[in-house]
């Protein structure tokens, strides 16, 4: 019997099934390439942080171990359970099973930092997500996210191909929203953010795509 996903959350249940042991969490990683790009320092010194789309959760674990109170929200039941198992010994870290927009509508806490590394910001319509993030960031709070550098010309909502994820057995269409640094800046400004930085961290392999890294703040 096929176990093909019928929803985006089920699609993400099949993300990296081979990862059975918890990954290292010795550095905050924006790029997915060990040692490449900046680390946690671009987040400043928050007391609280919200991770949108943590999957295995190593960035959330890294921050929690350094004393930040972290909530990490993922709509994949499998990813959430796996992360809870990996990091059960880390204090101040809560893995929550919820869709990000629904969570942001219902949970009224204000966060010093909201971030997403190749996570739900890449896979959610920014016109739905950004106003909700703006409502749940503390005044002066920082929003930061990364995703793979887009292929030139492939901007806005793009269909994610079926072969990208190991273990997938379906052609369910899942979208990812990718933009140039300038397009992200314009979108963020429209939703009330300022102090925006957006640039590509190059991949050390010149033939491979880099990582687009964006930061923005709410007015204090
Ligand atoms: C490519 S993984 C990124 C994992 C991790 N942040 C990293 O850096 O490796 C994307 C994750 O975002 C989650 N996700 C995507 N859209 C979401 C949404 N709307 N709400 C909550 N989680 C979402 C998926 O379930 C998946 O775990």
GROMACS .gro file of C-alpha atoms and ligand atoms in nm:
model
  247
    1UNK     CA    1   0.000   0.000   0.000
    2UNK     CA    2   0.134   0.344  -0.089
    3UNK     CA    3   0.220   0.584   0.191
    4UNK     CA    4   0.239   0.877  -0.045
    5UNK     CA    5   0.186   1.211   0.129
    6UNK     CA    6  -0.133   1.401   0.051
    7UNK     CA    7  -0.050   1.721   0.243
    8UNK     CA    8   0.264   1.938   0.268
    9UNK     CA    9   0.305   1.837   0.635
   10UNK     CA   10   0.306   1.468   0.538
   11UNK     CA   11   0.551   1.549   0.261
   12UNK     CA   12   0.790   1.684   0.524
   13UNK     CA   13   0.738   1.373   0.736
   14UNK     CA   14   0.963   1.209   0.477
   15UNK     CA   15   1.249   1.456   0.511
   16UNK     CA   16   1.583   1.290   0.580
   17UNK     CA   17   1.452   0.961   0.724
   18UNK     CA   18   1.807   0.827   0.744
   19UNK     CA   19   1.897   1.068   1.025
   20UNK     CA   20   1.853   0.848   1.332
   21UNK     CA   21   2.110   1.003   1.565
   22UNK     CA   22   2.106   1.357   1.682
   23UNK     CA   23   2.328   1.587   1.480
   24UNK     CA   24   2.602   1.799   1.632
   25UNK     CA   25   2.479   2.132   1.762
   26UNK     CA   26   2.809   2.306   1.816
   27UNK     CA   27   2.743   2.603   1.588
   28UNK     CA   28   2.440   2.793   1.458
   29UNK     CA   29   2.425   2.706   1.088
   30UNK     CA   30   2.256   2.919   0.818
   31UNK     CA   31   2.399   2.743   0.513
   32UNK     CA   32   2.390   2.366   0.572
   33UNK     CA   33   2.764   2.365   0.494
   34UNK     CA   34   2.984   2.306   0.799
   35UNK     CA   35   3.182   2.616   0.890
   36UNK     CA   36   3.048   2.824   0.601
   37UNK     CA   37   2.882   3.159   0.665
   38UNK     CA   38   2.807   3.350   0.985
   39UNK     CA   39   2.677   3.186   1.302
   40UNK     CA   40   2.458   3.287   1.594
   41UNK     CA   41   2.624   3.629   1.628
   42UNK     CA   42   2.391   3.785   1.373
   43UNK     CA   43   2.101   3.715   1.611
   44UNK     CA   44   2.249   3.944   1.878
   45UNK     CA   45   2.185   3.845   2.239
   46UNK     CA   46   1.817   3.746   2.256
   47UNK     CA   47   1.649   3.611   2.570
   48UNK     CA   48   1.382   3.435   2.362
   49UNK     CA   49   1.373   3.293   2.010
   50UNK     CA   50   1.117   3.125   1.784
   51UNK     CA   51   1.239   2.876   1.519
   52UNK     CA   52   0.998   2.824   1.228
   53UNK     CA   53   1.056   2.486   1.060
   54UNK     CA   54   1.336   2.332   1.270
   55UNK     CA   55   1.316   1.969   1.142
   56UNK     CA   56   1.598   1.798   1.336
   57UNK     CA   57   1.630   2.107   1.554
   58UNK     CA   58   2.004   2.151   1.594
   59UNK     CA   59   1.997   2.531   1.563
   60UNK     CA   60   1.725   2.553   1.827
   61UNK     CA   61   1.928   2.321   2.051
   62UNK     CA   62   2.242   2.527   2.003
   63UNK     CA   63   2.063   2.846   2.110
   64UNK     CA   64   1.887   2.681   2.405
   65UNK     CA   65   2.217   2.542   2.531
   66UNK     CA   66   2.359   2.893   2.523
   67UNK     CA   67   2.080   3.014   2.754
   68UNK     CA   68   1.812   3.137   2.512
   69UNK     CA   69   1.453   3.026   2.577
   70UNK     CA   70   1.354   2.864   2.244
   71UNK     CA   71   1.028   2.741   2.094
   72UNK     CA   72   1.057   2.553   1.765
   73UNK     CA   73   0.743   2.504   1.555
   74UNK     CA   74   0.714   2.242   1.281
   75UNK     CA   75   0.399   2.109   1.114
   76UNK     CA   76   0.552   1.768   1.047
   77UNK     CA   77   0.456   1.528   1.325
   78UNK     CA   78   0.754   1.308   1.237
   79UNK     CA   79   1.007   1.593   1.247
   80UNK     CA   80   0.864   1.721   1.577
   81UNK     CA   81   0.878   1.379   1.743
   82UNK     CA   82   1.230   1.316   1.618
   83UNK     CA   83   1.355   1.655   1.743
   84UNK     CA   84   1.191   1.600   2.083
   85UNK     CA   85   1.375   1.267   2.108
   86UNK     CA   86   1.708   1.412   2.002
   87UNK     CA   87   1.709   1.705   2.242
   88UNK     CA   88   1.510   1.586   2.545
   89UNK     CA   89   1.804   1.667   2.775
   90UNK     CA   90   1.830   2.032   2.667
   91UNK     CA   91   1.650   2.277   2.898
   92UNK     CA   92   1.456   2.584   2.774
   93UNK     CA   93   1.369   2.413   2.446
   94UNK     CA   94   1.013   2.334   2.337
   95UNK     CA   95   0.933   2.155   2.009
   96UNK     CA   96   0.575   2.238   1.910
   97UNK     CA   97   0.377   2.050   1.646
   98UNK     CA   98   0.183   2.320   1.458
   99UNK     CA   99   0.155   2.497   1.128
  100UNK     CA  100   0.347   2.823   1.160
  101UNK     CA  101   0.066   3.067   1.066
  102UNK     CA  102  -0.182   2.888   1.293
  103UNK     CA  103   0.070   2.896   1.579
  104UNK     CA  104   0.139   3.266   1.528
  105UNK     CA  105  -0.236   3.338   1.528
  106UNK     CA  106  -0.293   3.151   1.853
  107UNK     CA  107   0.020   3.195   2.066
  108UNK     CA  108   0.041   3.553   2.190
  109UNK     CA  109   0.398   3.553   2.320
  110UNK     CA  110   0.635   3.820   2.184
  111UNK     CA  111   0.979   3.699   2.074
  112UNK     CA  112   1.313   3.880   2.069
  113UNK     CA  113   1.409   3.683   1.759
  114UNK     CA  114   1.216   3.484   1.499
  115UNK     CA  115   1.432   3.281   1.260
  116UNK     CA  116   1.407   3.010   0.999
  117UNK     CA  117   1.698   2.825   0.835
  118UNK     CA  118   1.592   2.672   0.501
  119UNK     CA  119   1.268   2.630   0.695
  120UNK     CA  120   0.907   2.736   0.684
  121UNK     CA  121   0.981   3.089   0.553
  122UNK     CA  122   1.097   2.922   0.232
  123UNK     CA  123   0.776   2.718   0.205
  124UNK     CA  124   0.505   2.965   0.308
  125UNK     CA  125   0.352   3.259   0.123
  126UNK     CA  126   0.530   3.562   0.273
  127UNK     CA  127   0.215   3.774   0.247
  128UNK     CA  128   0.054   3.526   0.490
  129UNK     CA  129   0.355   3.470   0.713
  130UNK     CA  130   0.529   3.808   0.742
  131UNK     CA  131   0.239   4.004   0.901
  132UNK     CA  132   0.197   3.726   1.157
  133UNK     CA  133   0.568   3.731   1.241
  134UNK     CA  134   0.556   4.110   1.273
  135UNK     CA  135   0.269   4.076   1.525
  136UNK     CA  136   0.467   3.833   1.743
  137UNK     CA  137   0.807   4.005   1.742
  138UNK     CA  138   0.891   4.233   2.033
  139UNK     CA  139   0.953   4.600   1.943
  140UNK     CA  140   1.303   4.617   1.795
  141UNK     CA  141   1.298   4.239   1.747
  142UNK     CA  142   1.497   4.061   1.477
  143UNK     CA  143   1.363   3.839   1.199
  144UNK     CA  144   1.624   3.633   1.014
  145UNK     CA  145   1.600   3.357   0.758
  146UNK     CA  146   1.801   3.169   0.499
  147UNK     CA  147   1.722   2.957   0.195
  148UNK     CA  148   1.906   2.823  -0.104
  149UNK     CA  149   2.011   3.089  -0.353
  150UNK     CA  150   1.741   3.094  -0.621
  151UNK     CA  151   1.816   2.987  -0.975
  152UNK     CA  152   1.806   3.307  -1.183
  153UNK     CA  153   1.454   3.372  -1.308
  154UNK     CA  154   1.288   3.129  -1.067
  155UNK     CA  155   1.129   3.376  -0.830
  156UNK     CA  156   0.806   3.382  -0.633
  157UNK     CA  157   0.614   3.059  -0.567
  158UNK     CA  158   0.802   2.777  -0.739
  159UNK     CA  159   0.699   2.414  -0.756
  160UNK     CA  160   0.944   2.199  -0.568
  161UNK     CA  161   1.050   1.902  -0.777
  162UNK     CA  162   0.971   1.549  -0.664
  163UNK     CA  163   1.331   1.431  -0.659
  164UNK     CA  164   1.468   1.682  -0.413
  165UNK     CA  165   1.403   1.487  -0.097
  166UNK     CA  166   1.538   1.145  -0.024
  167UNK     CA  167   1.264   0.893   0.058
  168UNK     CA  168   0.984   1.076  -0.124
  169UNK     CA  169   0.733   0.857  -0.303
  170UNK     CA  170   0.496   1.111  -0.447
  171UNK     CA  171   0.458   1.388  -0.695
  172UNK     CA  172   0.258   1.601  -0.452
  173UNK     CA  173   0.314   1.962  -0.548
  174UNK     CA  174   0.484   2.162  -0.274
  175UNK     CA  175   0.575   2.526  -0.328
  176UNK     CA  176   0.869   2.727  -0.210
  177UNK     CA  177   0.887   3.104  -0.222
  178UNK     CA  178   1.224   3.231  -0.330
  179UNK     CA  179   1.331   3.581  -0.418
  180UNK     CA  180   1.631   3.796  -0.492
  181UNK     CA  181   1.774   4.003  -0.205
  182UNK     CA  182   1.602   4.311  -0.352
  183UNK     CA  183   1.264   4.136  -0.376
  184UNK     CA  184   1.288   4.013  -0.016
  185UNK     CA  185   1.378   4.364   0.098
  186UNK     CA  186   1.072   4.509  -0.074
  187UNK     CA  187   0.843   4.245   0.076
  188UNK     CA  188   0.982   4.305   0.424
  189UNK     CA  189   0.941   4.681   0.393
  190UNK     CA  190   0.576   4.631   0.287
  191UNK     CA  191   0.519   4.441   0.610
  192UNK     CA  192   0.674   4.704   0.838
  193UNK     CA  193   1.030   4.576   0.872
  194UNK     CA  194   1.340   4.794   0.841
  195UNK     CA  195   1.716   4.778   0.893
  196UNK     CA  196   1.723   4.503   0.627
  197UNK     CA  197   2.027   4.308   0.510
  198UNK     CA  198   1.996   4.053   0.232
  199UNK     CA  199   2.282   3.887   0.047
  200UNK     CA  200   2.413   3.555  -0.082
  201UNK     CA  201   2.669   3.357   0.116
  202UNK     CA  202   2.868   3.192  -0.165
  203UNK     CA  203   2.908   2.816  -0.176
  204UNK     CA  204   3.278   2.714  -0.157
  205UNK     CA  205   3.206   2.494  -0.458
  206UNK     CA  206   3.187   2.753  -0.738
  207UNK     CA  207   2.950   2.526  -0.937
  208UNK     CA  208   2.699   2.501  -0.651
  209UNK     CA  209   2.438   2.749  -0.538
  210UNK     CA  210   2.497   2.955  -0.226
  211UNK     CA  211   2.267   3.052   0.060
  212UNK     CA  212   2.053   3.363   0.063
  213UNK     CA  213   2.058   3.515   0.412
  214UNK     CA  214   1.818   3.789   0.518
  215UNK     CA  215   1.783   3.988   0.840
  216UNK     CA  216   1.531   4.260   0.926
  217UNK     CA  217   1.410   4.441   1.235
  218UNK     CA  218   1.088   4.585   1.365
  219UNK     CA  219   1.102   4.945   1.484
  220UNK     CA  220   1.193   4.968   1.855
  221LIG     C1  221   1.419   2.183   0.462
  221LIG     S1  222   1.354   2.158   0.627
  221LIG     C2  223   1.462   2.272   0.714
  221LIG     C3  224   1.512   2.218   0.841
  221LIG     C4  225   1.608   2.297   0.928
  221LIG     N1  226   1.560   2.428   0.965
  221LIG     C5  227   1.747   2.304   0.873
  221LIG     O1  228   1.809   2.411   0.874
  221LIG     O2  229   1.799   2.200   0.832
  221LIG     C6  230   1.200   2.250   0.627
  221LIG     C7  231   1.118   2.230   0.753
  221LIG     O3  232   1.016   2.331   0.757
  221LIG     C8  233   0.895   2.272   0.801
  221LIG     N2  234   0.782   2.354   0.753
  221LIG     C9  235   0.757   2.389   0.623
  221LIG     N3  236   0.647   2.465   0.616
  221LIG    C10  237   0.600   2.480   0.742
  221LIG    C11  238   0.488   2.549   0.799
  221LIG     N4  239   0.402   2.618   0.722
  221LIG     N5  240   0.471   2.542   0.933
  221LIG    C12  241   0.558   2.473   1.012
  221LIG     N6  242   0.666   2.406   0.963
  221LIG    C13  243   0.687   2.409   0.830
  221LIG    C14  244   0.899   2.131   0.744
  221LIG     O4  245   0.813   2.042   0.813
  221LIG    C15  246   1.048   2.096   0.759
  221LIG     O5  247   1.073   2.032   0.882
   0.00000   0.00000   0.00000
